[in-house]
Short mmCIF file of C-alpha atoms in Angstrom, two decimals:
data_model
loop_
_atom_site.label_atom_id
_atom_site.label_comp_id
_atom_site.label_asym_id
_atom_site.label_seq_id
_atom_site.Cartn_x
_atom_site.Cartn_y
_atom_site.Cartn_z
CA UNK Y 1116 105.85 103.00 108.52
CA UNK Y 1117 104.26 105.35 110.96
CA UNK Y 1118 100.82 106.81 110.29
CA UNK Y 1119 98.60 109.19 112.20
CA UNK Y 1120 94.82 109.53 112.14
CA UNK Y 1121 92.94 112.63 113.16
CA UNK Y 1122 89.17 112.78 113.04
CA UNK Y 1123 86.64 115.61 112.91
CA UNK Y 1124 88.72 117.68 110.58
CA UNK Y 1125 86.52 120.73 111.04
CA UNK Y 1126 85.48 121.76 114.53
CA UNK Y 1127 83.41 124.82 115.34
CA UNK Y 1128 82.74 125.78 118.92
CA UNK Y 1129 81.96 128.77 121.08
CA UNK Y 1130 84.31 130.50 123.48
CA UNK Y 1131 84.54 128.81 126.89
CA UNK Y 1132 83.56 125.44 125.42
CA UNK Y 1133 85.83 122.49 125.99
CA UNK Y 1134 87.90 121.10 123.15
CA UNK Y 1135 89.11 117.58 122.59
CA UNK Y 1136 90.89 116.46 119.42
CA UNK Y 1137 91.56 112.81 118.82
CA UNK Y 1138 94.83 111.39 117.54
CA UNK Y 1139 95.64 107.75 116.90
CA UNK Y 1140 98.92 106.51 115.57
CA UNK Y 1141 100.14 103.32 114.03
CA UNK Y 1142 103.63 102.22 114.93
CA UNK Y 1143 104.96 99.19 116.73
CA UNK Y 1144 107.93 100.69 118.49
CA UNK Y 1145 108.65 103.38 121.01
CA UNK Y 1146 107.48 106.77 119.80
CA UNK Y 1147 107.60 110.43 120.53
CA UNK Y 1148 104.33 112.30 120.07
CA UNK Y 1149 103.65 115.92 119.27
CA UNK Y 1150 100.90 118.40 118.73
CA UNK Y 1151 101.71 121.30 116.45
CA UNK Y 1152 99.52 124.35 115.92
CA UNK Y 1153 99.31 126.69 112.96
CA UNK Y 1154 97.58 129.99 113.64
CA UNK Y 1155 96.20 131.87 110.62
CA UNK Y 1156 99.07 133.31 108.61
CA UNK Y 1157 101.72 131.82 110.85
CA UNK Y 1158 104.04 128.84 110.65
CA UNK Y 1159 103.81 125.55 112.50
CA UNK Y 1160 104.61 125.84 116.18
CA UNK Y 1161 105.10 123.13 118.76
CA UNK Y 1162 102.21 123.04 121.21
CA UNK Y 1163 103.33 120.11 123.35
CA UNK Y 1164 105.34 116.91 123.21
CA UNK Y 1165 105.53 113.48 124.80
CA UNK Y 1166 108.93 111.84 125.25
CA UNK Y 1167 108.27 108.78 127.46
CA UNK Y 1168 107.57 110.76 130.59
CA UNK Y 1169 104.35 111.37 132.48
CA UNK Y 1170 101.58 110.31 130.08
CA UNK Y 1171 99.69 113.52 130.86
CA UNK Y 1172 101.55 116.31 129.13
CA UNK Y 1173 100.92 119.99 129.64
CA UNK Y 1174 101.74 122.45 126.90
CA UNK Y 1175 101.43 126.12 126.20
CA UNK Y 1176 98.24 128.17 126.38
CA UNK Y 1177 96.42 125.77 128.69
CA UNK Y 1178 96.53 122.76 126.37
CA UNK Y 1179 97.22 119.25 127.60
CA UNK Y 1180 97.39 115.83 126.01
CA UNK Y 1181 97.18 112.32 127.34
CA UNK Y 1182 99.17 109.41 125.97
CA UNK Y 1183 97.34 106.10 126.27
CA UNK Y 1184 99.73 103.44 125.04
CA UNK Y 1185 97.15 100.65 124.96
CA UNK Y 1186 94.95 102.70 122.65
CA UNK Y 1187 97.79 104.18 120.56
CA UNK Y 1188 96.22 107.55 121.24
CA UNK Y 1189 97.44 111.03 122.11
CA UNK Y 1190 94.36 113.22 122.45
CA UNK Y 1191 94.58 116.96 122.87
CA UNK Y 1192 92.36 118.83 125.30
CA UNK Y 1193 91.63 122.30 126.52
CA UNK Y 1194 88.93 122.90 129.14
CA UNK Y 1195 87.90 126.36 127.96
CA UNK Y 1196 88.81 127.69 124.52
CA UNK Y 1197 89.28 131.29 123.49
CA UNK Y 1198 88.77 132.98 120.15
CA UNK Y 1199 92.57 133.10 119.81
CA UNK Y 1200 92.66 129.29 119.73
CA UNK Y 1201 91.27 129.39 116.20
CA UNK Y 1202 93.92 127.49 114.27
CA UNK Y 1203 94.80 124.22 112.60
CA UNK Y 1204 96.11 121.51 114.90
CA UNK Y 1205 98.32 118.67 113.75
CA UNK Y 1206 99.24 115.53 115.60
CA UNK Y 1207 102.62 114.02 114.71
CA UNK Y 1208 104.73 111.02 115.66
CA UNK Y 1209 108.30 109.97 115.20
CA UNK Y 1210 110.31 106.98 116.20
CA UNK Y 1211 112.16 107.15 119.49
CA UNK Y 1212 115.09 105.62 117.60
CA UNK Y 1213 116.04 106.80 114.15
CA UNK Y 1214 116.08 109.87 112.05
CA UNK Y 1215 113.33 111.80 113.84
CA UNK Y 1216 111.31 112.37 110.72
CA UNK Y 1217 107.77 113.30 111.61
CA UNK Y 1218 104.62 111.65 110.33
CA UNK Y 1219 101.67 114.03 110.55
CA UNK Y 1220 97.95 113.58 110.63
CA UNK Y 1221 95.70 115.54 108.29
CA UNK Y 1222 94.98 118.16 110.89
CA UNK Y 1223 91.93 119.61 112.65
CA UNK Y 1224 90.69 123.01 111.59
CA UNK Y 1225 89.28 124.57 114.77
CA UNK Y 1226 87.18 127.71 114.65
CA UNK Y 1227 86.20 129.36 117.93
CA UNK Y 1228 83.26 131.71 117.72
CA UNK Y 1229 83.38 134.67 120.11
CA UNK M 1276 114.82 136.73 114.21
CA UNK M 1277 116.71 133.52 114.96
CA UNK M 1278 114.11 131.07 113.69
CA UNK M 1279 114.09 129.02 110.50
CA UNK M 1280 113.76 131.20 107.43
CA UNK M 1281 112.74 130.25 103.91
CA UNK M 1282 112.99 132.09 100.65
CA UNK M 1283 111.00 132.87 98.62
CA UNK M 1284 107.71 132.79 100.50
CA UNK M 1285 105.72 132.47 97.31
CA UNK M 1286 106.66 131.24 93.87
CA UNK M 1287 104.49 131.08 90.78
CA UNK M 1288 105.97 129.26 87.84
CA UNK M 1289 104.88 127.78 84.57
CA UNK M 1290 104.83 124.05 84.04
CA UNK M 1291 108.16 122.80 82.82
CA UNK M 1292 110.24 125.47 84.51
CA UNK M 1293 112.82 124.79 87.20
CA UNK M 1294 112.53 126.33 90.65
CA UNK M 1295 114.84 126.48 93.64
CA UNK M 1296 113.96 127.17 97.25
CA UNK M 1297 116.27 128.07 100.08
CA UNK M 1298 116.10 127.25 103.77
CA UNK M 1299 118.24 128.76 106.51
CA UNK M 1300 117.95 126.67 109.67
CA UNK M 1301 118.42 127.80 113.22
CA UNK M 1302 122.08 128.41 113.74
CA UNK M 1303 124.00 125.32 114.92
CA UNK M 1304 121.13 122.91 114.26
CA UNK M 1305 122.72 119.79 112.79
CA UNK M 1306 119.59 118.35 111.19
CA UNK M 1307 117.52 119.90 108.46
CA UNK M 1308 114.29 118.47 107.10
CA UNK M 1309 112.15 119.19 104.06
CA UNK M 1310 108.42 118.49 104.07
CA UNK M 1311 105.65 119.10 101.57
CA UNK M 1312 102.10 120.05 102.48
CA UNK M 1313 99.15 120.04 100.12
CA UNK M 1314 95.70 121.43 100.80
CA UNK M 1315 93.82 119.48 103.42
CA UNK M 1316 96.78 117.34 104.35
CA UNK M 1317 99.44 117.38 107.00
CA UNK M 1318 103.08 117.86 106.08
CA UNK M 1319 104.76 114.87 104.41
CA UNK M 1320 108.43 114.10 104.83
CA UNK M 1321 110.63 114.54 101.76
CA UNK M 1322 114.24 114.34 102.90
CA UNK M 1323 116.64 115.22 105.67
CA UNK M 1324 120.25 116.16 106.24
CA UNK M 1325 122.57 115.69 109.11
CA UNK M 1326 125.17 118.37 108.64
CA UNK M 1327 125.98 118.23 104.91
CA UNK M 1328 125.03 114.58 104.40
CA UNK M 1329 121.64 113.73 102.93
CA UNK M 1330 120.70 110.66 104.92
CA UNK M 1331 117.23 109.77 103.77
CA UNK M 1332 114.88 110.52 100.90
CA UNK M 1333 111.19 109.73 100.75
CA UNK M 1334 109.64 107.90 97.84
CA UNK M 1335 107.73 111.16 97.29
CA UNK M 1336 110.98 112.70 96.13
CA UNK M 1337 111.06 111.91 92.43
CA UNK M 1338 114.15 112.24 90.25
CA UNK M 1339 113.06 115.78 89.40
CA UNK M 1340 113.71 116.83 92.98
CA UNK M 1341 117.16 117.42 94.36
CA UNK M 1342 118.27 118.87 97.65
CA UNK M 1343 121.63 120.00 98.90
CA UNK M 1344 123.10 121.33 102.07
CA UNK M 1345 126.60 122.49 101.27
CA UNK M 1346 128.79 123.10 104.30
CA UNK M 1347 126.02 121.94 106.57
CA UNK M 1348 124.37 125.32 106.86
CA UNK M 1349 121.59 126.45 104.52
CA UNK M 1350 119.84 124.03 102.20
CA UNK M 1351 118.32 124.29 98.74
CA UNK M 1352 115.53 122.26 97.21
CA UNK M 1353 115.33 122.27 93.42
CA UNK M 1354 112.46 121.00 91.34
CA UNK M 1355 113.17 120.48 87.68
CA UNK M 1356 110.53 120.46 84.96
CA UNK M 1357 107.77 121.41 87.37
CA UNK M 1358 104.35 119.82 87.05
CA UNK M 1359 100.99 121.04 88.31
CA UNK M 1360 101.07 118.29 90.91
CA UNK M 1361 104.10 119.93 92.47
CA UNK M 1362 101.93 122.83 93.65
CA UNK M 1363 102.19 122.74 97.43
CA UNK M 1364 103.69 124.39 100.48
CA UNK M 1365 107.31 123.33 100.95
CA UNK M 1366 108.34 123.42 104.58
CA UNK M 1367 111.77 123.32 106.13
CA UNK M 1368 112.50 122.35 109.71
CA UNK M 1369 115.65 122.03 111.76
CA UNK M 1370 116.75 120.43 115.00
CA UNK M 1371 119.74 119.32 117.00
CA UNK M 1372 120.74 115.70 116.48
CA UNK M 1373 120.07 114.91 120.12
CA UNK M 1374 116.68 116.61 120.18
CA UNK M 1375 113.36 115.31 118.93
CA UNK M 1376 111.93 118.80 118.56
CA UNK M 1377 111.79 120.26 115.10
CA UNK M 1378 111.35 123.96 114.44
CA UNK M 1379 109.56 124.89 111.27
CA UNK M 1380 110.00 127.77 108.90
CA UNK M 1381 107.15 129.72 107.27
CA UNK M 1382 107.29 127.66 104.09
CA UNK M 1383 107.47 128.42 100.39
CA UNK M 1384 104.17 128.20 98.58
CA UNK M 1385 104.66 126.96 95.03
CA UNK M 1386 102.00 127.37 92.39
CA UNK M 1387 102.58 125.73 89.03
CA UNK M 1388 100.35 127.07 86.26
#
């Protein structure tokens, strides 16, 4: 079964600071990797995805993530955060082959202070 | 709005009562997924449909839970004899068969008192 670990569940930082959220997954086969974001009062939205392409993936709103296969990691980064980046961020994985069901991590609650 | 919709958005019920939630996926999406999210956790997979066929159910889905997707369009999730442990956000997502991207609805928040 797939599993996903996210650390530092609560992150508080100031505007213009850099953000990095760690994500490690456990699965022996080929995977697809995702970061979803949930802004306050809104539903889950796809931030970026990795489908066996360039390991450095760029998403919306200046976010990027790097897939390191040897480390089973898919860390999310943003060089300079804004107050509007306050949200909960979830890393997710599914099997490249199969039913596409997603396994999520517990999420990172990120608060950006203006 | 052409996204995934769910109804109701909030449901408060007493323990032992039955509840039913509805999900309307994005039009023409073949796959429909149900997830459950409790406080401090990420969403957990419950079940999924491809068209009208329910193809997989998680061990989290006890016998009190049943889901349907008649005609391969909207889906319903019913919980019978609700328990306090059923209190959670129930999320629906949809996708094309050939796509790995799932689009989520706003969820139904269930509170069992």
